[in-house]
Each structure stands twice: as C-alpha cells, then as structure tokens.
mmCIF file of C-alpha atoms (C1' of nucleotides) in Angstrom:
data_model
loop_
_atom_site.group_PDB
_atom_site.id
_atom_site.type_symbol
_atom_site.label_atom_id
_atom_site.label_comp_id
_atom_site.label_asym_id
_atom_site.label_seq_id
_atom_site.Cartn_x
_atom_site.Cartn_y
_atom_site.Cartn_z
ATOM 1 C CA MET A 1 25.930 25.414 8.587
ATOM 2 C CA GLU A 2 25.803 22.633 11.097
ATOM 3 C CA ILE A 3 27.954 20.071 10.903
ATOM 4 C CA ASP A 4 25.403 17.902 9.279
ATOM 5 C CA SER A 5 24.751 18.856 5.973
ATOM 6 C CA LEU A 6 22.746 16.230 5.167
ATOM 7 C CA GLY A 7 20.374 17.646 2.686
ATOM 8 C CA ALA A 8 17.074 19.610 2.532
ATOM 9 C CA MET A 9 15.155 17.972 -0.729
ATOM 10 C CA LYS A 10 16.554 14.650 -0.861
ATOM 11 C CA LEU A 11 15.778 11.178 -1.298
ATOM 12 C CA SER A 12 17.002 8.844 0.999
ATOM 13 C CA VAL A 13 19.237 5.811 0.873
ATOM 14 C CA ARG A 14 16.356 3.499 0.268
ATOM 15 C CA GLY A 15 14.707 5.126 -2.235
ATOM 16 C CA GLU A 16 18.097 5.643 -4.388
ATOM 17 C CA TYR A 17 18.414 1.729 -3.738
ATOM 18 C CA ALA A 18 14.680 1.126 -4.720
ATOM 19 C CA LEU A 19 15.555 3.150 -8.066
ATOM 20 C CA ARG A 20 18.664 1.220 -8.977
ATOM 21 C CA ALA A 21 17.026 -1.913 -8.341
ATOM 22 C CA LEU A 22 14.314 -1.304 -10.474
ATOM 23 C CA LEU A 23 16.966 0.184 -13.482
ATOM 24 C CA VAL A 24 18.285 -2.845 -13.688
ATOM 25 C CA LEU A 25 14.845 -4.731 -13.559
ATOM 26 C CA GLY A 26 13.387 -2.417 -16.285
ATOM 27 C CA ARG A 27 17.151 -3.121 -18.413
ATOM 28 C CA ASP A 28 16.420 -6.769 -18.000
ATOM 29 C CA TYR A 29 12.716 -7.053 -18.625
ATOM 30 C CA LEU A 30 11.084 -9.449 -20.987
ATOM 31 C CA GLU A 31 7.654 -10.281 -22.098
ATOM 32 C CA ASP A 32 8.360 -13.832 -20.580
ATOM 33 C CA ASP A 33 8.667 -14.420 -17.278
ATOM 34 C CA SER A 34 12.213 -14.250 -16.504
ATOM 35 C CA VAL A 35 12.964 -13.098 -13.177
ATOM 36 C CA VAL A 36 16.465 -11.237 -11.757
ATOM 37 C CA ARG A 37 17.853 -12.740 -8.619
ATOM 38 C CA ILE A 38 18.495 -10.258 -5.754
ATOM 39 C CA GLN A 39 22.003 -11.573 -5.427
ATOM 40 C CA ALA A 40 22.239 -10.296 -9.027
ATOM 41 C CA ILE A 41 21.024 -7.027 -8.224
ATOM 42 C CA SER A 42 22.823 -6.809 -5.130
ATOM 43 C CA ASP A 43 26.185 -7.692 -6.346
ATOM 44 C CA GLN A 44 25.922 -5.621 -9.765
ATOM 45 C CA GLN A 45 24.450 -2.165 -7.689
ATOM 46 C CA HIS A 46 26.624 -2.761 -4.771
ATOM 47 C CA ILE A 47 23.388 -2.689 -2.559
ATOM 48 C CA PRO A 48 23.333 -4.999 0.672
ATOM 49 C CA LYS A 49 21.353 -7.799 0.111
ATOM 50 C CA ARG A 50 19.506 -8.119 3.117
ATOM 51 C CA PHE A 51 18.169 -4.333 3.028
ATOM 52 C CA LEU A 52 17.089 -5.006 -0.553
ATOM 53 C CA GLU A 53 14.786 -7.653 -0.037
ATOM 54 C CA GLN A 54 12.727 -5.226 2.352
ATOM 55 C CA ILE A 55 13.041 -2.597 -0.520
ATOM 56 C CA LEU A 56 11.904 -5.203 -3.522
ATOM 57 C CA ASN A 57 9.023 -6.643 -0.668
ATOM 58 C CA ASP A 58 8.016 -3.041 -0.674
ATOM 59 C CA LEU A 59 7.827 -2.681 -3.927
ATOM 60 C CA LYS A 60 5.830 -5.930 -4.681
ATOM 61 C CA SER A 61 3.060 -4.601 -2.061
ATOM 62 C CA ALA A 62 2.873 -1.504 -4.049
ATOM 63 C CA GLY A 63 2.162 -3.579 -7.680
ATOM 64 C CA ILE A 64 5.384 -2.504 -8.651
ATOM 65 C CA VAL A 65 7.242 -5.729 -8.916
ATOM 66 C CA GLU A 66 5.988 -9.459 -8.613
ATOM 67 C CA SER A 67 8.117 -11.861 -7.050
ATOM 68 C CA LYS A 68 8.832 -16.053 -7.975
ATOM 69 C CA ARG A 69 10.255 -18.145 -5.228
ATOM 70 C CA GLY A 70 12.400 -21.444 -4.852
ATOM 71 C CA VAL A 71 15.720 -22.467 -6.924
ATOM 72 C CA ALA A 72 14.916 -20.459 -9.989
ATOM 73 C CA GLY A 73 13.563 -17.431 -8.289
ATOM 74 C CA GLY A 74 13.591 -13.996 -8.192
ATOM 75 C CA TYR A 75 12.259 -10.636 -9.138
ATOM 76 C CA ARG A 76 10.543 -9.221 -12.726
ATOM 77 C CA LEU A 77 8.659 -5.872 -13.013
ATOM 78 C CA HIS A 78 5.048 -6.321 -12.564
ATOM 79 C CA LYS A 79 3.917 -4.118 -15.624
ATOM 80 C CA PRO A 80 6.119 -2.872 -18.459
ATOM 81 C CA PRO A 81 8.642 -0.376 -17.686
ATOM 82 C CA ASP A 82 6.918 2.066 -19.513
ATOM 83 C CA ARG A 83 4.326 1.951 -17.657
ATOM 84 C CA ILE A 84 6.041 2.594 -14.462
ATOM 85 C CA THR A 85 6.848 6.202 -13.727
ATOM 86 C CA LEU A 86 9.825 7.639 -10.777
ATOM 87 C CA ALA A 87 7.009 9.485 -9.352
ATOM 88 C CA GLU A 88 4.957 6.446 -8.870
ATOM 89 C CA ILE A 89 8.173 4.553 -7.360
ATOM 90 C CA ILE A 90 9.156 7.728 -5.324
ATOM 91 C CA ARG A 91 6.008 8.453 -3.644
ATOM 92 C CA HIS A 92 5.644 4.984 -2.271
ATOM 93 C CA ILE A 93 8.721 4.077 -1.122
ATOM 94 C CA GLU A 94 8.929 7.928 0.634
ATOM 95 C CA GLY A 95 6.235 10.056 0.377
ATOM 96 C CA PRO A 96 5.004 13.304 -1.162
ATOM 97 C CA LEU A 97 7.216 14.511 -3.637
ATOM 98 C CA ALA A 98 6.516 18.146 -2.444
ATOM 99 C CA PRO A 99 9.475 20.145 -0.438
ATOM 100 C CA VAL A 100 6.625 20.725 2.179
ATOM 101 C CA SER A 101 3.465 18.805 2.940
ATOM 102 C CA CYS A 102 1.179 21.939 2.630
ATOM 103 C CA VAL A 103 1.391 21.649 -1.112
ATOM 104 C CA SER A 104 1.334 17.998 -1.883
ATOM 105 C CA GLU A 105 -1.816 16.801 -3.545
ATOM 106 C CA LYS A 106 -1.221 12.986 -2.741
ATOM 107 C CA PHE A 107 -0.162 13.683 0.921
ATOM 108 C CA TYR A 108 -1.437 16.673 1.940
ATOM 109 C CA GLU A 109 -1.137 18.412 5.754
ATOM 110 C CA LYS A 110 -1.871 21.363 7.139
ATOM 111 C CA CYS A 111 1.256 23.821 8.248
ATOM 112 C CA SER A 112 1.732 25.526 11.017
ATOM 113 C CA CYS A 113 1.645 29.263 9.716
ATOM 114 C CA PRO A 114 -0.649 31.821 9.835
ATOM 115 C CA ASP A 115 -2.689 31.954 6.829
ATOM 116 C CA GLU A 116 -1.998 28.803 4.530
ATOM 117 C CA SER A 117 -4.287 30.111 1.996
ATOM 118 C CA ARG A 118 -2.009 33.587 1.522
ATOM 119 C CA CYS A 119 1.380 32.044 2.261
ATOM 120 C CA ALA A 120 3.949 33.483 -0.172
ATOM 121 C CA ILE A 121 6.376 30.237 1.152
ATOM 122 C CA ARG A 122 3.967 28.168 -0.121
ATOM 123 C CA SER A 123 3.197 29.620 -3.142
ATOM 124 C CA VAL A 124 6.449 29.352 -3.933
ATOM 125 C CA MET A 125 6.851 25.970 -2.842
ATOM 126 C CA LYS A 126 4.203 25.171 -5.221
ATOM 127 C CA GLU A 127 6.152 26.255 -8.314
ATOM 128 C CA VAL A 128 8.864 23.855 -7.077
ATOM 129 C CA ARG A 129 6.595 20.618 -6.180
ATOM 130 C CA ASP A 130 5.328 21.347 -9.733
ATOM 131 C CA SER A 131 8.801 21.218 -11.400
ATOM 132 C CA ILE A 132 9.807 18.340 -9.429
ATOM 133 C CA VAL A 133 6.420 16.228 -10.000
ATOM 134 C CA LYS A 134 6.729 17.299 -13.920
ATOM 135 C CA VAL A 135 9.745 15.562 -14.334
ATOM 136 C CA MET A 136 8.608 12.564 -11.822
ATOM 137 C CA GLU A 137 5.627 11.822 -13.274
ATOM 138 C CA HIS A 138 7.041 11.678 -17.052
ATOM 139 C CA THR A 139 10.150 9.763 -16.520
ATOM 140 C CA THR A 140 9.448 6.215 -16.740
ATOM 141 C CA LEU A 141 11.728 3.170 -16.292
ATOM 142 C CA ALA A 142 11.714 2.684 -19.802
ATOM 143 C CA ASP A 143 13.154 5.789 -20.219
ATOM 144 C CA LEU A 144 15.436 5.394 -17.488
ATOM 145 C CA ALA A 145 16.572 2.121 -19.771
ATOM 146 C CA ASP A 146 17.048 3.612 -22.792
ATOM 147 C CA ARG A 147 19.300 6.890 -21.510
ATOM 148 C CA ALA A 148 21.625 3.899 -19.437
ATOM 149 C CA ARG A 149 21.644 2.306 -22.913
ATOM 150 C CA THR A 150 22.467 5.629 -24.408
ATOM 151 C CA LEU A 151 25.176 6.233 -21.424
ATOM 152 C CA GLU A 152 26.943 3.228 -21.878
ATOM 153 C CA GLN A 153 27.958 3.661 -25.642
ATOM 154 C CA GLU A 154 29.356 7.113 -25.278
ATOM 155 C CA PRO A 155 32.646 7.742 -24.542
ATOM 156 C CA LEU A 156 33.199 9.693 -21.206
ATOM 157 C CA SER A 157 33.018 13.233 -21.473
ATOM 158 C CA ALA A 158 35.152 15.264 -19.367
ATOM 159 C CA SER A 159 32.556 17.211 -18.102
ATOM 160 C CA ASP A 160 31.146 14.106 -16.810
ATOM 161 C CA PHE A 161 33.421 14.693 -13.857
ATOM 162 C CA MET A 162 32.217 17.526 -12.032
ATOM 163 C CA ILE A 163 29.300 18.886 -12.374
ATOM 164 C CA MET P 1 4.128 2.395 2.140
ATOM 165 C CA GLU P 2 5.949 2.311 5.152
ATOM 166 C CA ILE P 3 4.158 3.677 8.381
ATOM 167 C CA ASP P 4 6.250 6.485 7.890
ATOM 168 C CA SER P 5 5.516 8.545 4.878
ATOM 169 C CA LEU P 6 7.949 11.702 6.016
ATOM 170 C CA GLY P 7 8.757 12.435 2.365
ATOM 171 C CA ALA P 8 11.466 11.963 -0.005
ATOM 172 C CA MET P 9 12.316 15.828 -1.045
ATOM 173 C CA LYS P 10 11.547 17.478 1.853
ATOM 174 C CA LEU P 11 12.282 20.910 4.147
ATOM 175 C CA SER P 12 12.650 20.044 7.586
ATOM 176 C CA VAL P 13 10.662 22.130 9.942
ATOM 177 C CA ARG P 14 13.933 24.066 10.565
ATOM 178 C CA GLY P 15 14.233 25.287 7.306
ATOM 179 C CA GLU P 16 10.764 26.341 6.820
ATOM 180 C CA TYR P 17 10.936 28.065 10.256
ATOM 181 C CA ALA P 18 14.016 30.094 8.769
ATOM 182 C CA LEU P 19 11.894 31.121 5.703
ATOM 183 C CA ARG P 20 8.939 32.136 7.623
ATOM 184 C CA ALA P 21 11.024 34.174 9.875
ATOM 185 C CA LEU P 22 12.985 35.641 6.661
ATOM 186 C CA LEU P 23 10.037 36.894 5.454
ATOM 187 C CA VAL P 24 9.111 38.722 8.106
ATOM 188 C CA LEU P 25 12.383 40.220 8.105
ATOM 189 C CA GLY P 26 11.836 41.316 4.302
ATOM 190 C CA ARG P 27 8.645 42.467 4.437
ATOM 191 C CA ASP P 28 10.022 44.856 7.408
ATOM 192 C CA TYR P 29 13.219 45.787 6.170
ATOM 193 C CA LEU P 30 14.283 49.292 5.686
ATOM 194 C CA GLU P 31 16.989 51.113 4.697
ATOM 195 C CA ASP P 32 17.362 52.848 8.315
ATOM 196 C CA ASP P 33 18.654 50.160 11.275
ATOM 197 C CA SER P 34 15.284 49.165 12.612
ATOM 198 C CA VAL P 35 15.632 45.588 13.774
ATOM 199 C CA VAL P 36 12.338 43.100 14.982
ATOM 200 C CA ARG P 37 12.394 41.001 18.276
ATOM 201 C CA ILE P 38 12.255 37.241 18.045
ATOM 202 C CA GLN P 39 9.727 37.347 20.239
ATOM 203 C CA ALA P 40 7.561 39.178 17.545
ATOM 204 C CA ILE P 41 8.695 37.076 14.791
ATOM 205 C CA SER P 42 8.052 33.952 17.021
ATOM 206 C CA ASP P 43 4.314 35.159 17.796
ATOM 207 C CA GLN P 44 3.466 36.134 14.420
ATOM 208 C CA GLN P 45 4.502 32.633 13.036
ATOM 209 C CA HIS P 46 3.580 30.688 15.551
ATOM 210 C CA ILE P 47 7.607 29.335 15.902
ATOM 211 C CA PRO P 48 8.792 28.494 19.077
ATOM 212 C CA LYS P 49 10.917 31.136 20.808
ATOM 213 C CA ARG P 50 13.911 29.349 21.528
ATOM 214 C CA PHE P 51 14.380 27.378 18.869
ATOM 215 C CA LEU P 52 14.176 30.214 16.758
ATOM 216 C CA GLU P 53 17.100 31.421 18.472
ATOM 217 C CA GLN P 54 19.395 28.778 16.875
ATOM 218 C CA ILE P 55 18.103 28.863 13.569
ATOM 219 C CA LEU P 56 18.804 33.067 13.606
ATOM 220 C CA ASN P 57 22.166 32.712 15.079
ATOM 221 C CA ASP P 58 22.887 30.753 12.527
ATOM 222 C CA LEU P 59 21.745 32.659 9.505
ATOM 223 C CA LYS P 60 23.259 35.529 11.319
ATOM 224 C CA SER P 61 26.737 33.189 10.380
ATOM 225 C CA ALA P 62 25.701 32.699 7.127
ATOM 226 C CA GLY P 63 25.855 36.658 6.744
ATOM 227 C CA ILE P 64 22.093 36.760 6.041
ATOM 228 C CA VAL P 65 20.576 38.780 9.431
ATOM 229 C CA GLU P 66 22.492 40.544 11.682
ATOM 230 C CA SER P 67 21.576 41.477 15.346
ATOM 231 C CA LYS P 68 21.265 43.932 17.851
ATOM 232 C CA ARG P 69 21.577 43.481 21.592
ATOM 233 C CA GLY P 70 19.979 44.796 24.634
ATOM 234 C CA VAL P 71 16.569 46.316 25.551
ATOM 235 C CA ALA P 72 15.706 47.521 21.957
ATOM 236 C CA GLY P 73 17.895 44.538 20.426
ATOM 237 C CA GLY P 74 16.102 42.339 17.348
ATOM 238 C CA TYR P 75 17.543 41.169 13.980
ATOM 239 C CA ARG P 76 17.558 42.490 10.576
ATOM 240 C CA LEU P 77 18.500 41.394 7.051
ATOM 241 C CA HIS P 78 22.023 41.813 6.547
ATOM 242 C CA LYS P 79 21.342 43.023 3.000
ATOM 243 C CA PRO P 80 18.795 44.265 1.088
ATOM 244 C CA PRO P 81 15.983 41.327 0.697
ATOM 245 C CA ASP P 82 16.140 41.368 -2.882
ATOM 246 C CA ARG P 83 20.069 40.228 -2.717
ATOM 247 C CA ILE P 84 18.773 37.070 -0.637
ATOM 248 C CA THR P 85 17.469 34.169 -2.699
ATOM 249 C CA LEU P 86 15.795 31.185 -1.460
ATOM 250 C CA ALA P 87 18.764 28.937 -2.881
ATOM 251 C CA GLU P 88 21.372 30.678 -0.290
ATOM 252 C CA ILE P 89 19.016 30.550 2.703
ATOM 253 C CA ILE P 90 18.172 26.943 1.926
ATOM 254 C CA ARG P 91 21.760 25.605 1.276
ATOM 255 C CA HIS P 92 22.692 27.037 4.658
ATOM 256 C CA ILE P 93 20.375 25.611 6.771
ATOM 257 C CA GLU P 94 20.255 22.524 4.917
ATOM 258 C CA GLY P 95 22.648 21.509 2.561
ATOM 259 C CA PRO P 96 22.215 20.313 -1.143
ATOM 260 C CA LEU P 97 19.207 21.414 -2.796
ATOM 261 C CA ALA P 98 19.693 18.063 -5.097
ATOM 262 C CA PRO P 99 17.850 15.173 -4.671
ATOM 263 C CA VAL P 100 20.915 13.496 -4.573
ATOM 264 C CA SER P 101 24.574 14.616 -3.834
ATOM 265 C CA CYS P 102 26.328 13.542 -6.785
ATOM 266 C CA VAL P 103 24.345 15.900 -8.693
ATOM 267 C CA SER P 104 25.131 18.261 -6.301
ATOM 268 C CA GLU P 105 27.332 21.470 -7.742
ATOM 269 C CA LYS P 106 27.939 22.854 -4.407
ATOM 270 C CA PHE P 107 28.039 19.520 -2.314
ATOM 271 C CA TYR P 108 28.811 17.220 -4.330
ATOM 272 C CA GLU P 109 29.963 13.679 -3.373
ATOM 273 C CA LYS P 110 30.492 10.394 -4.924
ATOM 274 C CA CYS P 111 27.677 7.542 -4.640
ATOM 275 C CA SER P 112 27.706 3.771 -4.804
ATOM 276 C CA CYS P 113 26.611 3.059 -7.746
ATOM 277 C CA PRO P 114 28.952 1.198 -10.367
ATOM 278 C CA ASP P 115 29.527 3.912 -13.011
ATOM 279 C CA GLU P 116 28.688 7.299 -11.841
ATOM 280 C CA SER P 117 29.564 8.498 -15.022
ATOM 281 C CA ARG P 118 26.991 6.960 -16.890
ATOM 282 C CA CYS P 119 24.464 6.553 -14.700
ATOM 283 C CA ALA P 120 20.831 7.232 -15.612
ATOM 284 C CA ILE P 121 19.279 7.737 -12.615
ATOM 285 C CA ARG P 122 21.688 10.646 -12.104
ATOM 286 C CA SER P 123 20.853 12.120 -15.311
ATOM 287 C CA VAL P 124 17.328 12.151 -14.379
ATOM 288 C CA MET P 125 17.924 13.750 -10.839
ATOM 289 C CA LYS P 126 20.327 16.336 -12.752
ATOM 290 C CA GLU P 127 17.123 17.269 -14.526
ATOM 291 C CA VAL P 128 15.459 17.675 -11.313
ATOM 292 C CA ARG P 129 18.493 19.560 -9.118
ATOM 293 C CA ASP P 130 18.328 21.986 -12.040
ATOM 294 C CA SER P 131 14.438 22.688 -12.262
ATOM 295 C CA ILE P 132 14.689 23.028 -8.323
ATOM 296 C CA VAL P 133 17.917 25.452 -8.334
ATOM 297 C CA LYS P 134 16.185 27.470 -11.055
ATOM 298 C CA VAL P 135 13.259 28.010 -8.945
ATOM 299 C CA MET P 136 15.400 28.727 -5.652
ATOM 300 C CA GLU P 137 18.232 31.015 -7.120
ATOM 301 C CA HIS P 138 15.417 32.844 -8.873
ATOM 302 C CA THR P 139 13.467 33.861 -6.022
ATOM 303 C CA THR P 140 14.647 36.607 -3.313
ATOM 304 C CA LEU P 141 13.208 37.668 -0.254
ATOM 305 C CA ALA P 142 11.797 40.513 -2.109
ATOM 306 C CA ASP P 143 10.011 38.472 -3.973
ATOM 307 C CA LEU P 144 8.609 37.016 -1.398
ATOM 308 C CA ALA P 145 7.146 39.597 0.318
ATOM 309 C CA ASP P 146 5.813 41.032 -3.136
ATOM 310 C CA ARG P 147 3.831 37.809 -3.507
ATOM 311 C CA ALA P 148 3.475 37.872 0.300
ATOM 312 C CA ARG P 149 1.547 41.558 -0.213
ATOM 313 C CA THR P 150 -0.411 40.650 -3.097
ATOM 314 C CA LEU P 151 -1.796 37.647 -2.039
ATOM 315 C CA GLU P 152 -2.868 39.191 1.761
ATOM 316 C CA GLN P 153 -5.073 41.958 -0.877
ATOM 317 C CA GLU P 154 -6.667 39.199 -2.814
ATOM 318 C CA PRO P 155 -9.614 37.543 -1.724
ATOM 319 C CA LEU P 156 -9.839 33.916 -0.721
ATOM 320 C CA SER P 157 -10.402 31.755 -3.940
ATOM 321 C CA ALA P 158 -11.860 28.901 -3.023
ATOM 322 C CA SER P 159 -9.536 26.798 -5.461
ATOM 323 C CA ASP P 160 -6.612 27.506 -2.371
ATOM 324 C CA PHE P 161 -8.306 24.674 -0.166
ATOM 325 C CA MET P 162 -7.410 21.764 -1.659
ATOM 326 C CA ILE P 163 -4.665 21.495 -4.299
ATOM 327 C "C1'" DA E 1 21.379 49.313 38.883
ATOM 328 C "C1'" DA E 2 17.804 47.202 36.563
ATOM 329 C "C1'" DA E 3 14.977 45.447 32.365
ATOM 330 C "C1'" DA E 4 14.880 43.373 28.156
ATOM 331 C "C1'" DT E 5 16.982 41.511 24.939
ATOM 332 C "C1'" DA E 6 20.366 37.967 22.247
ATOM 333 C "C1'" DT E 7 24.091 34.735 22.658
ATOM 334 C "C1'" DC E 8 26.517 30.407 23.585
ATOM 335 C "C1'" DT E 9 26.605 25.939 25.008
ATOM 336 C "C1'" DA E 10 24.676 21.525 26.281
ATOM 337 C "C1'" DT E 11 21.506 18.544 26.612
ATOM 338 C "C1'" DT E 12 17.273 15.757 25.831
ATOM 339 C "C1'" DG E 13 13.084 12.917 23.815
ATOM 340 C "C1'" DA E 14 11.392 10.838 19.838
ATOM 341 C "C1'" DC E 15 12.066 9.073 15.889
ATOM 342 C "C1'" DA E 16 13.566 7.622 11.140
ATOM 343 C "C1'" DT E 17 16.867 5.208 8.777
ATOM 344 C "C1'" DA E 18 19.842 2.251 7.215
ATOM 345 C "C1'" DA E 19 21.233 -2.558 8.573
ATOM 346 C "C1'" DT E 20 21.579 -6.659 10.384
ATOM 347 C "C1'" DA E 21 19.238 -11.469 12.164
ATOM 348 C "C1'" DG E 22 16.693 -15.420 12.709
ATOM 349 C "C1'" DA E 23 12.986 -18.628 11.398
ATOM 350 C "C1'" DC E 24 10.506 -19.749 7.887
ATOM 351 C "C1'" DA E 25 7.745 -21.021 3.176
ATOM 352 C "C1'" DT E 26 8.574 -22.503 -1.482
ATOM 353 C "C1'" DT E 27 10.372 -24.335 -5.642
ATOM 354 C "C1'" DT E 28 13.548 -26.791 -8.661
ATOM 355 C "C1'" DG E 29 15.794 -30.953 -9.534
ATOM 356 C "C1'" DA E 30 18.817 -34.673 -7.935
ATOM 357 C "C1'" DT C 1 11.764 -37.594 -1.463
ATOM 358 C "C1'" DC C 2 15.008 -34.914 0.291
ATOM 359 C "C1'" DA C 3 18.172 -31.392 -0.102
ATOM 360 C "C1'" DA C 4 19.559 -26.370 -1.708
ATOM 361 C "C1'" DA C 5 18.706 -22.294 -3.044
ATOM 362 C "C1'" DT C 6 15.943 -18.532 -3.039
ATOM 363 C "C1'" DG C 7 12.268 -15.216 -1.561
ATOM 364 C "C1'" DT C 8 9.463 -14.239 3.041
ATOM 365 C "C1'" DC C 9 8.409 -12.389 7.309
ATOM 366 C "C1'" DT C 10 9.370 -10.417 11.765
ATOM 367 C "C1'" DA C 11 11.904 -8.337 15.393
ATOM 368 C "C1'" DT C 12 15.884 -5.887 16.540
ATOM 369 C "C1'" DT C 13 19.811 -2.851 16.887
ATOM 370 C "C1'" DA C 14 23.035 0.779 15.843
ATOM 371 C "C1'" DT C 15 23.470 5.404 14.626
ATOM 372 C "C1'" DG C 16 22.206 9.634 13.251
ATOM 373 C "C1'" DT C 17 19.315 13.523 12.914
ATOM 374 C "C1'" DC C 18 15.869 16.564 14.306
ATOM 375 C "C1'" DA C 19 13.104 19.642 17.197
ATOM 376 C "C1'" DA C 20 13.141 21.734 21.433
ATOM 377 C "C1'" DT C 21 14.223 23.083 26.100
ATOM 378 C "C1'" DA C 22 17.193 24.725 29.551
ATOM 379 C "C1'" DG C 23 20.410 27.173 31.795
ATOM 380 C "C1'" DA C 24 23.781 30.185 32.233
ATOM 381 C "C1'" DT C 25 25.550 34.699 30.418
ATOM 382 C "C1'" DA C 26 26.787 39.110 27.596
ATOM 383 C "C1'" DT C 27 25.262 43.590 26.117
ATOM 384 C "C1'" DT C 28 22.671 47.174 25.306
ATOM 385 C "C1'" DT C 29 18.863 50.822 26.879
ATOM 386 C "C1'" DT C 30 16.892 53.672 30.149
#
DNA sequence: AAAATATCTATTGACATAATAGACATTTGA
DNA sequence: TCAAATGTCTATTATGTCAATAGATATTTT
C-alpha cells in the first residue's frame, strides 16, 4: 500500500466534528430555548473553535441547528433530536453516502465504466450503499444521546480497548 | 452544503479503477498462465493507461496480481478469483474500510474525542463498519465475474436507469 | 537486433481539507 | 448608553492527496 493510508469510505474530520457537536446539542436539548455556547462545545469535544463556528454555521443553513446571538448566545437544535438522522447530517456536510456516485440516490452521477446498467461492481456497491444508509437513516440524534447515556453508566469493558 | 459535494464514504477513482481492472482479469482468468495486456484493460474499461500501470503495479506488490514482461507480456491474477475478496483489494489500495479510524480493525487509530471507549458515535460507526465489511469480505472476484455474466445476459430493465 | 511490453521514479496541476484571521453584527446587562 | 461577550461573514493559507503525465529503463519474444 501507499504511504498515505487515509482510507476509502471515510468520514472527513469536518463530518466527525459535526456529529460530535450535534451529539452535545442533542444531549442538552430542552423544549425551552436554551442554547449551548460554541466555546463549551469546543472545550468539551476538543474541536478548534473557529473551525467549529464554520461547521455550525453550515448546519444552520441546513436547518439542523439554530443560533442566538449576543452575550447569552449559542446554538441549539432546530428540531427535536428524534427528528434528525445521521444520514441527513452527513449528506449535508459531506455529500453522498454511497461509495460510488453511480449508486447514489440523492447525488447520482454517471460513471466512466463501459455499461453502467450491467456493471457488476455497481451492483455490489448498491448493496454497500444500502447497508450504510440503513444504519444512517435509522439512527437519530436522540438515539445517539440515549446510547451515550447508557455508555456512560456502564463500566469500562476490556473488549472496548481494541476492536 | 458546500460547493464541493465530493462525498463522505467514497471510494477513490484509483480504487474504482482497481476493481474494474481486476474484474476483467477475473473474467478472463484461466488455470494456464495466460495474461491480459494493460492496453486491453485500458481500452475496455476506459482507464488511462499510465495510471492503470501504477495501480496494477501496486496490486502486484500486494500479491493480488502477477505480471509477465516482454512482447507477450501482461497481467493475470496471482490466485484464483474465488480467493480474492473486495475487502482485500480495497484495503490495500485505499486503507481502512471503516468510516472512522477509531473503529478500524486493521488500521486502528485513536481519535480526538473525550472518551473513546464510551463514544456513542463510535458505537454507531462500528455498526456501519461491520455492514460494509460484511459485504466486502463476502464478495470475491469470482462472485463479481459471475454477476457480470448474469447481468450481460439480462435484458435492460427500466429500473436500472435511475436508482 | 528490433519491437512490444512491463517497471520504476519523479513530477505536476488541480483541488479539497482543515485551520486561521480579521472585521462586523447582535444582544445583554452594568 | 456603552462595554463585553457572543455569533456571522468573508478571505486566506498551509498542507496534503488525488489523478494524471512523463521519461528513462528492463525484459522478453520473434
């Protein structure tokens, strides 16, 4: 293999930060209009603050979060956490969930293979896509927050060190 | 979303070319030592020849293909197509199959989140990883070649145009 | 010896990513 | 009313990878 080893089907750091930030907002979500400061998220999740600004701003334009300015300002989810799926978040931040664009539902692009409609690779990639989407569409920020709460209460198991 | 839209969990073009080239070698595989010329693969799959050289050379160092030099030279699979999985190929060309390195079996890397062992995102990403790996480990070049043969015999179905 | 092929190493242009920076707007509350 | 703390917006930069290209070399067959 090359020196790089960056990874094939990988989330960018930006996408990872987005998920981490939204997990915080999902956990702290209340029906009133309380907000969480960027600085708090940045501290808690070790995310560069200025970079996080951009990401949250981006998520705002997607209608996923909303913001309040001023001295008591900050961010909150724009809709309840059980109505925000991981698929929605990642599609906005990164684009297609599919491993190749020719099997993407939302971002289809023709590929360069000789006959796309009879491409065996494409047909396997469709399976991969479906299995990724199944998890991502099914999991909401509320699920994530629940899971986080559960994990916090559990003792550390040895099997969690290396997987 | 940003202007880019390159995609989150995507295969690189290099990886796609590798699969397409290997599919050709898988289909043409014979027990004798017959080889396929780079030029033939390049023509058939519309892959830039010089780029394909690099990719095949890389696959050779992985023990996936072997080559024969000289005027009747070319490439062939180093082992039977039913013993080469897509996972093996992509891991060599691109690295981890996991969406985040902290859930990778073969390329584990620590991530920057506060407590990896209790990270809810990680636990979801493990599910994603497992479902990707399940397909990739299970599918061999022989499966791919079979599938290609089947697809070629089938009439074009309308549903194959847009998915 | 000539022709056709693979091999190796280096380099390039384009692009995206991740991060940084500075100027600005808004809100609160002292 | 002003100052302080926050979010907003627009640029810019450093870095790195990807995809492709190029040139010189080695090997094999005829």
